[in-house]
PDB file of C-alpha atoms in Angstrom:
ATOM      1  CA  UNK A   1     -20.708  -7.115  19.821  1.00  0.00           C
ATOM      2  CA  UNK A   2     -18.218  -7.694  16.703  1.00  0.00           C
ATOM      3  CA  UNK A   3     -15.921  -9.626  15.451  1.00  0.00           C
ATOM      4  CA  UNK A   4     -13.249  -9.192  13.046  1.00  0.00           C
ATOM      5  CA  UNK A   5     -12.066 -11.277  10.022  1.00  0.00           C
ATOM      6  CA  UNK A   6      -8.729 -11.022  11.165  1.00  0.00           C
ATOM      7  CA  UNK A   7      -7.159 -11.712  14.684  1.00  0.00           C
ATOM      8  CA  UNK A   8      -3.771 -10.643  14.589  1.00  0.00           C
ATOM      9  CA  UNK A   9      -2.368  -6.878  14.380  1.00  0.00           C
ATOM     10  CA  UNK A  10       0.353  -5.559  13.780  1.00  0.00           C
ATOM     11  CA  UNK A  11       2.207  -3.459  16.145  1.00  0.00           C
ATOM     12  CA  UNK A  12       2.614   0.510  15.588  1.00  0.00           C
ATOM     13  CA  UNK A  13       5.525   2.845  17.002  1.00  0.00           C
ATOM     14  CA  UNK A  14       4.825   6.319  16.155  1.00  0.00           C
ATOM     15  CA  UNK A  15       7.248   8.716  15.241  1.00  0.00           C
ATOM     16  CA  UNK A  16       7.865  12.009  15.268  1.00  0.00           C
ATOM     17  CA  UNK A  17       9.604  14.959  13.104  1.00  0.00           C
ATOM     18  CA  UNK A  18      10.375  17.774  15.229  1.00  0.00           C
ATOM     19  CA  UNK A  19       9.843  21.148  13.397  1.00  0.00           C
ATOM     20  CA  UNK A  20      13.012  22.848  15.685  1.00  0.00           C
ATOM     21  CA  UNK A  21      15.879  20.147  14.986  1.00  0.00           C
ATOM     22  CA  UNK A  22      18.904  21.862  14.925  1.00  0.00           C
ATOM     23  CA  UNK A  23      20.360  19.340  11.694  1.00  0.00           C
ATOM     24  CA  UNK A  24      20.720  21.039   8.277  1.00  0.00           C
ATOM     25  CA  UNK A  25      17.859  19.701   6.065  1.00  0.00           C
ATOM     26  CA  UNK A  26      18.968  16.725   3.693  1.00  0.00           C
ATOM     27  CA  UNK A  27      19.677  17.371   0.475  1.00  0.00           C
ATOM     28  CA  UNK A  28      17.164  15.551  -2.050  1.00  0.00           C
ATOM     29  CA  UNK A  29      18.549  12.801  -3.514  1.00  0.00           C
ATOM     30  CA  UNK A  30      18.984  12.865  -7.563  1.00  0.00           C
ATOM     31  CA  UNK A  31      17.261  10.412  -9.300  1.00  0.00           C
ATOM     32  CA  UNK A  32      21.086   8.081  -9.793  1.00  0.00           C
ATOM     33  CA  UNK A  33      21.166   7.872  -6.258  1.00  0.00           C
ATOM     34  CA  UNK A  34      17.870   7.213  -6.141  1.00  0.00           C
ATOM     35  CA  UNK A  35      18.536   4.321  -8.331  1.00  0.00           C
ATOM     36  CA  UNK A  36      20.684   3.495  -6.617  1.00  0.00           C
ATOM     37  CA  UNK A  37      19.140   2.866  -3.341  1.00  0.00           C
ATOM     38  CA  UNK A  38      16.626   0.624  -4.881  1.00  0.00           C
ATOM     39  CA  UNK A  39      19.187  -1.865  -6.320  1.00  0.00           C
ATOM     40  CA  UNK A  40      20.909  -2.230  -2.561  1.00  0.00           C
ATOM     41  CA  UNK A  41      17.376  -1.899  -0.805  1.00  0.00           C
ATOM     42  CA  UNK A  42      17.037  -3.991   2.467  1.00  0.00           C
ATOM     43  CA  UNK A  43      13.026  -3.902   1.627  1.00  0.00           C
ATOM     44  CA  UNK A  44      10.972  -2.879  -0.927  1.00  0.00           C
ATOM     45  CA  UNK A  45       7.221  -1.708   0.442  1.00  0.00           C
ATOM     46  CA  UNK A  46       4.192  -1.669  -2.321  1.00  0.00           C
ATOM     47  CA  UNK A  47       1.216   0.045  -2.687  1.00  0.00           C
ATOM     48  CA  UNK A  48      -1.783  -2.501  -3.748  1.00  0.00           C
ATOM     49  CA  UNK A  49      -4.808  -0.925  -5.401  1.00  0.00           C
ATOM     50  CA  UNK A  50      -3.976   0.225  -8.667  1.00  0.00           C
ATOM     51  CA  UNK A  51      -0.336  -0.705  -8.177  1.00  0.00           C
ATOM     52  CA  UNK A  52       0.345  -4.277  -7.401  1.00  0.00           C
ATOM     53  CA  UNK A  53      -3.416  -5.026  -8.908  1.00  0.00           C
ATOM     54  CA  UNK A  54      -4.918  -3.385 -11.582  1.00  0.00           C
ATOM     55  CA  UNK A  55      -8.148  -2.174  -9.643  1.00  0.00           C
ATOM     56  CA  UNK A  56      -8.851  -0.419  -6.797  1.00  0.00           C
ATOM     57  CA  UNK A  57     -10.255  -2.833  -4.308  1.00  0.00           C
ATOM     58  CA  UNK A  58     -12.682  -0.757  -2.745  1.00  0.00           C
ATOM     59  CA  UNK A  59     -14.467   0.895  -5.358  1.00  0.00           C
ATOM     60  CA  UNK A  60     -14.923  -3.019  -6.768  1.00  0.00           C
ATOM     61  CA  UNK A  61     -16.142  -3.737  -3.613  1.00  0.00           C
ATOM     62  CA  UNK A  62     -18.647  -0.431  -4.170  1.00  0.00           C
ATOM     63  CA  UNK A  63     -19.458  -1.497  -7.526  1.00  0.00           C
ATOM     64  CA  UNK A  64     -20.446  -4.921  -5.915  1.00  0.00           C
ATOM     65  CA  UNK A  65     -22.499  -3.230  -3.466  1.00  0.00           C
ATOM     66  CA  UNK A  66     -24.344  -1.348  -6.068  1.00  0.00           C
ATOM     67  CA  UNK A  67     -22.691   2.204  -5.431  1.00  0.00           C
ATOM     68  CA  UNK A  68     -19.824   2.143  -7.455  1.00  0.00           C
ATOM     69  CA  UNK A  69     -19.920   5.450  -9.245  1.00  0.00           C
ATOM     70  CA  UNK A  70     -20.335   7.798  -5.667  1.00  0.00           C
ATOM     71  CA  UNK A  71     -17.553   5.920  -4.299  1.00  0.00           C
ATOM     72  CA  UNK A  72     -15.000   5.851  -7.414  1.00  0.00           C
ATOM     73  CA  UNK A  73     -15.262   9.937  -6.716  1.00  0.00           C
ATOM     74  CA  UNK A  74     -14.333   9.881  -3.157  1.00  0.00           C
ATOM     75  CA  UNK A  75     -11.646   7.699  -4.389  1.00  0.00           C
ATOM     76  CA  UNK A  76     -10.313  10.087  -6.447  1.00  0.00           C
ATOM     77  CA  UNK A  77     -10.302  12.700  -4.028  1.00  0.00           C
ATOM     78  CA  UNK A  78      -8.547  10.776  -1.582  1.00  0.00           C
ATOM     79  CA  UNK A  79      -5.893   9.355  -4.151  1.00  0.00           C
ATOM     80  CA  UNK A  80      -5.240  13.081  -5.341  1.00  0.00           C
ATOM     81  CA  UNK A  81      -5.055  14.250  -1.983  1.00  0.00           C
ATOM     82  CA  UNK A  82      -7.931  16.431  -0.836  1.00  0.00           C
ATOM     83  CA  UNK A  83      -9.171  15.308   1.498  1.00  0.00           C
ATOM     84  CA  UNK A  84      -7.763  12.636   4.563  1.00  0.00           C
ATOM     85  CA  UNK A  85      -7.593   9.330   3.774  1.00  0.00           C
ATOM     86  CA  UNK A  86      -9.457   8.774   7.334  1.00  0.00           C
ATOM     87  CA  UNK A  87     -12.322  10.625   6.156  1.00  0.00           C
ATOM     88  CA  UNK A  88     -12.552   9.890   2.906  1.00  0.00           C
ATOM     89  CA  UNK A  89     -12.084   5.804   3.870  1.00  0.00           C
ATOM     90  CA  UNK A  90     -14.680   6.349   6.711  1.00  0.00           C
ATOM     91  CA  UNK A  91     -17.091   8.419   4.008  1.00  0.00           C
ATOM     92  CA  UNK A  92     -16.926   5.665   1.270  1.00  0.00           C
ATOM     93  CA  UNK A  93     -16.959   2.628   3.925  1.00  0.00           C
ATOM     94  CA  UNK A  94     -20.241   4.222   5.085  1.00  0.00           C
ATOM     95  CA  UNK A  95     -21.941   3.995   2.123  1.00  0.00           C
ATOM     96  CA  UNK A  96     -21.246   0.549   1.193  1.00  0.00           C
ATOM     97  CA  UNK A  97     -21.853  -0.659   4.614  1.00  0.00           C
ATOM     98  CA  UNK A  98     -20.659  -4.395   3.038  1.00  0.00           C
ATOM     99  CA  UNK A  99     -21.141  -7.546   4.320  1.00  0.00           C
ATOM    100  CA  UNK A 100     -19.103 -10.394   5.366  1.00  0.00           C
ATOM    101  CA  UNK A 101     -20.588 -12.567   2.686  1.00  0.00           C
ATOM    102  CA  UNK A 102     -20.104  -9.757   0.144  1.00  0.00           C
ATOM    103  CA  UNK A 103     -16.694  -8.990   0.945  1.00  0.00           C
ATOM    104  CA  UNK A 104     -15.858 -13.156   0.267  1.00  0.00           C
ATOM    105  CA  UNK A 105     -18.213 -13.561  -2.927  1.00  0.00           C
ATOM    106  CA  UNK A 106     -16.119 -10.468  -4.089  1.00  0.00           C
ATOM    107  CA  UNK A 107     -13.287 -12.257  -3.786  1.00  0.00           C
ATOM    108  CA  UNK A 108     -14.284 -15.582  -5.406  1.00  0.00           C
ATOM    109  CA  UNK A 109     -16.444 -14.073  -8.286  1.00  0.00           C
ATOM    110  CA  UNK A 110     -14.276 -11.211  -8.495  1.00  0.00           C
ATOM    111  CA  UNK A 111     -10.795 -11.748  -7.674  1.00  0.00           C
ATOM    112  CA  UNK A 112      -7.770  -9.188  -7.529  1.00  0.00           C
ATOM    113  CA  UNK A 113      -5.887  -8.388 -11.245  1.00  0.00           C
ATOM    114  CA  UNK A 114      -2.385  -8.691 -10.682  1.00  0.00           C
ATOM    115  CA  UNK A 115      -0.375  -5.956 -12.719  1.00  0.00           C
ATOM    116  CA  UNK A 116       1.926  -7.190 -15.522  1.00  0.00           C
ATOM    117  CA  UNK A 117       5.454  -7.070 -14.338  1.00  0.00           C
ATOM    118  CA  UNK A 118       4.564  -7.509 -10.731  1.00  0.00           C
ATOM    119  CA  UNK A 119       5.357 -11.164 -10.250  1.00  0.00           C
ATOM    120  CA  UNK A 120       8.384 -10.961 -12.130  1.00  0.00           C
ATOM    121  CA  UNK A 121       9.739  -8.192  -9.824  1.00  0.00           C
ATOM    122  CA  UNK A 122       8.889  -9.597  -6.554  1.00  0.00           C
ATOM    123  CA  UNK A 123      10.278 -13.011  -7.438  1.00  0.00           C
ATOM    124  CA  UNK A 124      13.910 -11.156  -8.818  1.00  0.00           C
ATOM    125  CA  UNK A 125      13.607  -9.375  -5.546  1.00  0.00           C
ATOM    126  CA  UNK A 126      12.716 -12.168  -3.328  1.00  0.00           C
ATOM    127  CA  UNK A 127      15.814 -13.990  -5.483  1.00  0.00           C
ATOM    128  CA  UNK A 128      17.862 -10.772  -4.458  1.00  0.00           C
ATOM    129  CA  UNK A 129      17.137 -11.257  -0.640  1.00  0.00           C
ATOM    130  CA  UNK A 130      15.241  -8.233  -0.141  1.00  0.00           C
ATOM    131  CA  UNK A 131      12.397  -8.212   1.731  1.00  0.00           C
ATOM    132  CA  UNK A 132       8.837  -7.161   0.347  1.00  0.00           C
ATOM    133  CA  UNK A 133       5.854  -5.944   1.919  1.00  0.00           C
ATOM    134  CA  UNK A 134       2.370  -5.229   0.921  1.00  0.00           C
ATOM    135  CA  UNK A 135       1.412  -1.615   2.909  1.00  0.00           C
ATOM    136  CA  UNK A 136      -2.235  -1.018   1.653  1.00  0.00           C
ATOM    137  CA  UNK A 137      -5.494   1.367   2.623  1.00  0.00           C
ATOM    138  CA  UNK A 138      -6.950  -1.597   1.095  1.00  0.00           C
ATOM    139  CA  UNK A 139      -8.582  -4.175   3.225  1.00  0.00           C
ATOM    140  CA  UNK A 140      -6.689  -7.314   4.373  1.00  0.00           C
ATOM    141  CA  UNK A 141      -8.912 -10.118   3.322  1.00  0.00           C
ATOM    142  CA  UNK A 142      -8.081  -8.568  -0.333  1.00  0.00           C
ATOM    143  CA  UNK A 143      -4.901  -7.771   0.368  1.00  0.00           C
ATOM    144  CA  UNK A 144      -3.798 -10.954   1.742  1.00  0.00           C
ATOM    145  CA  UNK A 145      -5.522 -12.878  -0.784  1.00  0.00           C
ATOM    146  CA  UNK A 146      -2.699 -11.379  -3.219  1.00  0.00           C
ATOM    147  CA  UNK A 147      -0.241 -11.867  -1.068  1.00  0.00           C
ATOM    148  CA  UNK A 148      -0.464 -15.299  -1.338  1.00  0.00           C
ATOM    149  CA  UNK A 149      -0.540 -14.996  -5.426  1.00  0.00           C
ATOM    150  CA  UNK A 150       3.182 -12.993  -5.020  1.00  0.00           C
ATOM    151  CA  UNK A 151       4.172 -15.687  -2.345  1.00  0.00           C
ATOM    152  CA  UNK A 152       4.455 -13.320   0.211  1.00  0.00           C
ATOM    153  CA  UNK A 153       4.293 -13.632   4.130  1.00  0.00           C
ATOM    154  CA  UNK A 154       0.784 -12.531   5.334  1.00  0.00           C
ATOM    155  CA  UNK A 155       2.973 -11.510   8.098  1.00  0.00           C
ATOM    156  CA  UNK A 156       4.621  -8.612   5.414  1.00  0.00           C
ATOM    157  CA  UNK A 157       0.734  -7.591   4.679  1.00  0.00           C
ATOM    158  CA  UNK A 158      -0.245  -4.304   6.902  1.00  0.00           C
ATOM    159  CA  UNK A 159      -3.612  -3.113   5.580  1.00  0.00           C
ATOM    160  CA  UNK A 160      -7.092  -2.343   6.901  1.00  0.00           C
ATOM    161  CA  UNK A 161      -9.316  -4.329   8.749  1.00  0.00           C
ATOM    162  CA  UNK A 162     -12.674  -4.603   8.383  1.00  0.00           C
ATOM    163  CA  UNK A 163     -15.177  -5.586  11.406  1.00  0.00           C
ATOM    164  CA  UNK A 164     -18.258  -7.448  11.241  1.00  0.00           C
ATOM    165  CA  UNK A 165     -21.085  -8.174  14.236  1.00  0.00           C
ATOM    166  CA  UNK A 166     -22.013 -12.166  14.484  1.00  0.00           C
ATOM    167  CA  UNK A 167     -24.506 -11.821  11.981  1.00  0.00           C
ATOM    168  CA  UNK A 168     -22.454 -10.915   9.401  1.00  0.00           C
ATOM    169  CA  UNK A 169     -23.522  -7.701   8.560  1.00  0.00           C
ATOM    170  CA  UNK A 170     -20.518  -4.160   8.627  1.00  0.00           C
ATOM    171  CA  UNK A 171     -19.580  -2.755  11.949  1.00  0.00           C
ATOM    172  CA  UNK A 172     -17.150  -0.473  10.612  1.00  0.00           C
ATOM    173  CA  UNK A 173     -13.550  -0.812  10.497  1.00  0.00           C
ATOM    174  CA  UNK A 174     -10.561  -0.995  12.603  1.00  0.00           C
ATOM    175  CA  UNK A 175      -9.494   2.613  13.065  1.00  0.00           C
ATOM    176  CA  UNK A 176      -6.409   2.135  15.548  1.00  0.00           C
ATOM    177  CA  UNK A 177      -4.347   1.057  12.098  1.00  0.00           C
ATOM    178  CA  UNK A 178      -1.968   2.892  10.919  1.00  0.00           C
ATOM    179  CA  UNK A 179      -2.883   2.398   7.474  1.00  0.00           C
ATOM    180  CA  UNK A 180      -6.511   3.765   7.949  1.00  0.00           C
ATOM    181  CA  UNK A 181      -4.899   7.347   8.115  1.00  0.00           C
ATOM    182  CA  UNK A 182      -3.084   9.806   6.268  1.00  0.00           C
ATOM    183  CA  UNK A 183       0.779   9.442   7.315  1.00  0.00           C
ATOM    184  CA  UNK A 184      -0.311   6.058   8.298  1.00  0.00           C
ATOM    185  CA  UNK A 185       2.061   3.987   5.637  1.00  0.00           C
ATOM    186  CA  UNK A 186       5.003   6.189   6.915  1.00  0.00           C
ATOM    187  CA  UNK A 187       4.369   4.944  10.290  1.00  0.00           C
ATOM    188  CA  UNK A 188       4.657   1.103   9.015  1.00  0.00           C
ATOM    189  CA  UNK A 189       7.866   2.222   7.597  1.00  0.00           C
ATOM    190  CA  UNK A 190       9.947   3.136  10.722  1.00  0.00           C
ATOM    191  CA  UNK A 191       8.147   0.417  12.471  1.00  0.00           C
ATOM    192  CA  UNK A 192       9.680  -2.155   9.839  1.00  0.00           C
ATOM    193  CA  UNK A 193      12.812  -0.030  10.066  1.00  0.00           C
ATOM    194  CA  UNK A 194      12.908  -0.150  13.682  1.00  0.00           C
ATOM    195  CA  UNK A 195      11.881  -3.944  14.261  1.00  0.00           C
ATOM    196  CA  UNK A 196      14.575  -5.251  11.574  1.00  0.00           C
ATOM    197  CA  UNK A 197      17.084  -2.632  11.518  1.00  0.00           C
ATOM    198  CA  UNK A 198      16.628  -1.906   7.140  1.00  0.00           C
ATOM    199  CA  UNK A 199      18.916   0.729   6.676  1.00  0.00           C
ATOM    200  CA  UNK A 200      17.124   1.402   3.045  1.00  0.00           C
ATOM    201  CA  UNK A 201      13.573   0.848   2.167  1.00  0.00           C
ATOM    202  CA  UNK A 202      11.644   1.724  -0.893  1.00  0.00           C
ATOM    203  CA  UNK A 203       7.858   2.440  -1.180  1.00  0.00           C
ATOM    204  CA  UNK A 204       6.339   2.485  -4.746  1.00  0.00           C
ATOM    205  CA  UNK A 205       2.956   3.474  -5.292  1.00  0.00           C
ATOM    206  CA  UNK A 206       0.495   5.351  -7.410  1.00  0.00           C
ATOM    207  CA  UNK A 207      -1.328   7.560  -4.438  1.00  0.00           C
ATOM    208  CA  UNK A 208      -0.090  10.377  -2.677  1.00  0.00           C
ATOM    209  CA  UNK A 209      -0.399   8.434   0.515  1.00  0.00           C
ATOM    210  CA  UNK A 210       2.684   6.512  -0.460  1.00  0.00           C
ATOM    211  CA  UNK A 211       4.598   9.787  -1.690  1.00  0.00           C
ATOM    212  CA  UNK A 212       4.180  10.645   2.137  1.00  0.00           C
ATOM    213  CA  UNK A 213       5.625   8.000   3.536  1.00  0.00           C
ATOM    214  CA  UNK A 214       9.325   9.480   2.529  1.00  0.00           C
ATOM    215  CA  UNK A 215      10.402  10.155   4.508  1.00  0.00           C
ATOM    216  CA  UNK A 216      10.481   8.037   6.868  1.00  0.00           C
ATOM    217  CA  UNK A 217      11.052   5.961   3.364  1.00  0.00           C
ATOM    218  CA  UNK A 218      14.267   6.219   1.428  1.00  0.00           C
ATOM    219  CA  UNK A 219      13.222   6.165  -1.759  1.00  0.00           C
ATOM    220  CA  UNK A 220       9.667   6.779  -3.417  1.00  0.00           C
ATOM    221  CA  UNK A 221       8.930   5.817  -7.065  1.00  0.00           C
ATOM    222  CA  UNK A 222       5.641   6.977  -8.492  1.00  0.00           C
ATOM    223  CA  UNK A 223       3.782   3.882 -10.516  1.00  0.00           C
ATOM    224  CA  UNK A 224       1.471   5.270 -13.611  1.00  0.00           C
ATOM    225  CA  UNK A 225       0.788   1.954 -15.200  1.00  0.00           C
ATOM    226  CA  UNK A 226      -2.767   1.551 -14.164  1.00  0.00           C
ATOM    227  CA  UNK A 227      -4.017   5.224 -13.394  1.00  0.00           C
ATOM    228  CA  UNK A 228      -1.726   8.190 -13.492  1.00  0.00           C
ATOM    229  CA  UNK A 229      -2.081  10.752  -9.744  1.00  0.00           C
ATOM    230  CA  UNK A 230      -1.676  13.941 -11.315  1.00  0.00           C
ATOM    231  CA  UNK A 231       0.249  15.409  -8.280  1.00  0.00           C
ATOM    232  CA  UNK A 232       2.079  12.295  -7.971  1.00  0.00           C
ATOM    233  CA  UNK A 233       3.520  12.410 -11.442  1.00  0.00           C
ATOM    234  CA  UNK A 234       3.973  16.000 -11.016  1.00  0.00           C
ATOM    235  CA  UNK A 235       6.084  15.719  -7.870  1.00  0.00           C
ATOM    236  CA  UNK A 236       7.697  12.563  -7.692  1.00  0.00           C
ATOM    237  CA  UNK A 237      11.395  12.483  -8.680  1.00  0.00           C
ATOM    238  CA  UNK A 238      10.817   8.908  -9.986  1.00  0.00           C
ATOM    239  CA  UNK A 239       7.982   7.997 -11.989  1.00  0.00           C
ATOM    240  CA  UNK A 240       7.657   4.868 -14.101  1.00  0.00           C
ATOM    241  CA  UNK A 241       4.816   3.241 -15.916  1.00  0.00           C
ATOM    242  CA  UNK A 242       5.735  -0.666 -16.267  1.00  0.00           C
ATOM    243  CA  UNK A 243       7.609  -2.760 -13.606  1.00  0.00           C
ATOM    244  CA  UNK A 244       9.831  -3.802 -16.447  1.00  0.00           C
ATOM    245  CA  UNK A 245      11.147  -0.249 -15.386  1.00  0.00           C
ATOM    246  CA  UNK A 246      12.336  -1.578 -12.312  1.00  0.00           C
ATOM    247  CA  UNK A 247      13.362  -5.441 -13.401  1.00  0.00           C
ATOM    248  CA  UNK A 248      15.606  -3.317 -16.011  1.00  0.00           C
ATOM    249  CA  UNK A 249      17.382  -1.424 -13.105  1.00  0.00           C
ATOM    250  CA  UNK A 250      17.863  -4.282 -10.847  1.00  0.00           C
ATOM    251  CA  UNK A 251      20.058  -6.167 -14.016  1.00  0.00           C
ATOM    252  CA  UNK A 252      22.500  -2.896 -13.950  1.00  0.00           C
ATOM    253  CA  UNK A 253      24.007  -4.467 -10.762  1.00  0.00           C
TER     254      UNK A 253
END
């Protein structure tokens, strides 16, 4: 039998776009109104690994484990989009096979970088009333953990949950999350949208899994200041390196 690290979940509402609506497709937005939607956003949703911190928590679990390099190229993959994020989280997850005692030594001996910038923007937007929240493929314990750094609700944290039997050692991980699937961060977003009514909510993010998730999003800005997504910079309309970006934007209002 296992247990979990963490006992609460959050809820998940799925949602669905139907390929015969009759509606005339939206126009995409330019990148002024895009702008513009961040500085009167109701929430602002982040990516973690390699956005809000400078590493990406599971291949520093890997490295940890003592299989960093096979993992760090299934990361890739699944950050570039070529495979699921299911599979490829499942694929890398089975290799490391980490512990509970791992998982917290990783944290104490090892813990998360934040990203220069990062506190200064969550404070402003904390200072603007806008609501933040951590949506990560990354793995709660972590995630929460710099949560708590940015002064953030653990209750605003929706990330992956890793399972343990009594013993301690990996029993896999919680695959009913949204966030352990491709699409998955999307999914978060209209349940956030649906639970407290945001008309406007931004995801920013380095991965293509948080490109994805706009729509349901309203605004995606691609984040480059820690490893640049190829496809990502390619494709999104947005694309900054610094947070400073952002802090700058939030001033013109």
């Amino acid at each position: 039998m296992a247990q979990e690290t963490v006992h609460y979940s959050h809820s998940e509402k799925d949602f669905i776009l139907s390929p015969h609506s009759k509606k005339a497709p939206k126009r995409m937005a330019s990148l002024m109104e895009l702008k513009e939607i961040f500085r009167s956003a109701d929430a602002v949703c982040f990516d973690v690994d390699s956005t809000v911190i400078r590493e990406e928590g599971i291949d520093e679990l890997a490295k940890f484990c003592g299989v960093g390099d096979a993992v760090a190229e299934m990361t890739r993959r699944a950050m570039g989009g070529t495979v699921t994020f299911k599979a490829a989280l499942t694929a890398r997850l089975g290799l490391i096979r980490p512990s509970y005692e791992q998982v917290q030594k990783l944290i104490s001996d090892n813990p998360p970088q934040l990203t220069p910038g990062i506190r200064e923007l969550v404070s402003r937007l904390h200072e603007r009333g806008v609501q933040v929240f951590l949506v990560s493929g990354g793995f709660q314990s972590i995630v929460e953990h710099v949560a708590l750094q940015l002064n953030i609700p653990t209750a605003n944290v929706f990330a992956n949950r890793l399972k343990f039997y009594f013993n301690g050692e990996y029993a896999g991980f919680d695959e009913t999350q949204p966030t352990a699937e491709s699409g998955g961060k999307g999914k978060v977003i209209t349940h956030l949208k649906e639970q407290f009514h945001f008309k406007k909510v931004v995801m920013i993010g380095d991965g293509a899994t948080d490109m994805e998730a706009c729509p349901p999003g309203d605004c995606f800005i691609g984040f480059g200041g820690n490893v640049v997504r190829k496809q990502v910079k390619e494709k999104a309309k947005w694309y900054i390196t610094h947070f400073d970006e952002l802090l700058k934007e939030l001033e013109e209002r």
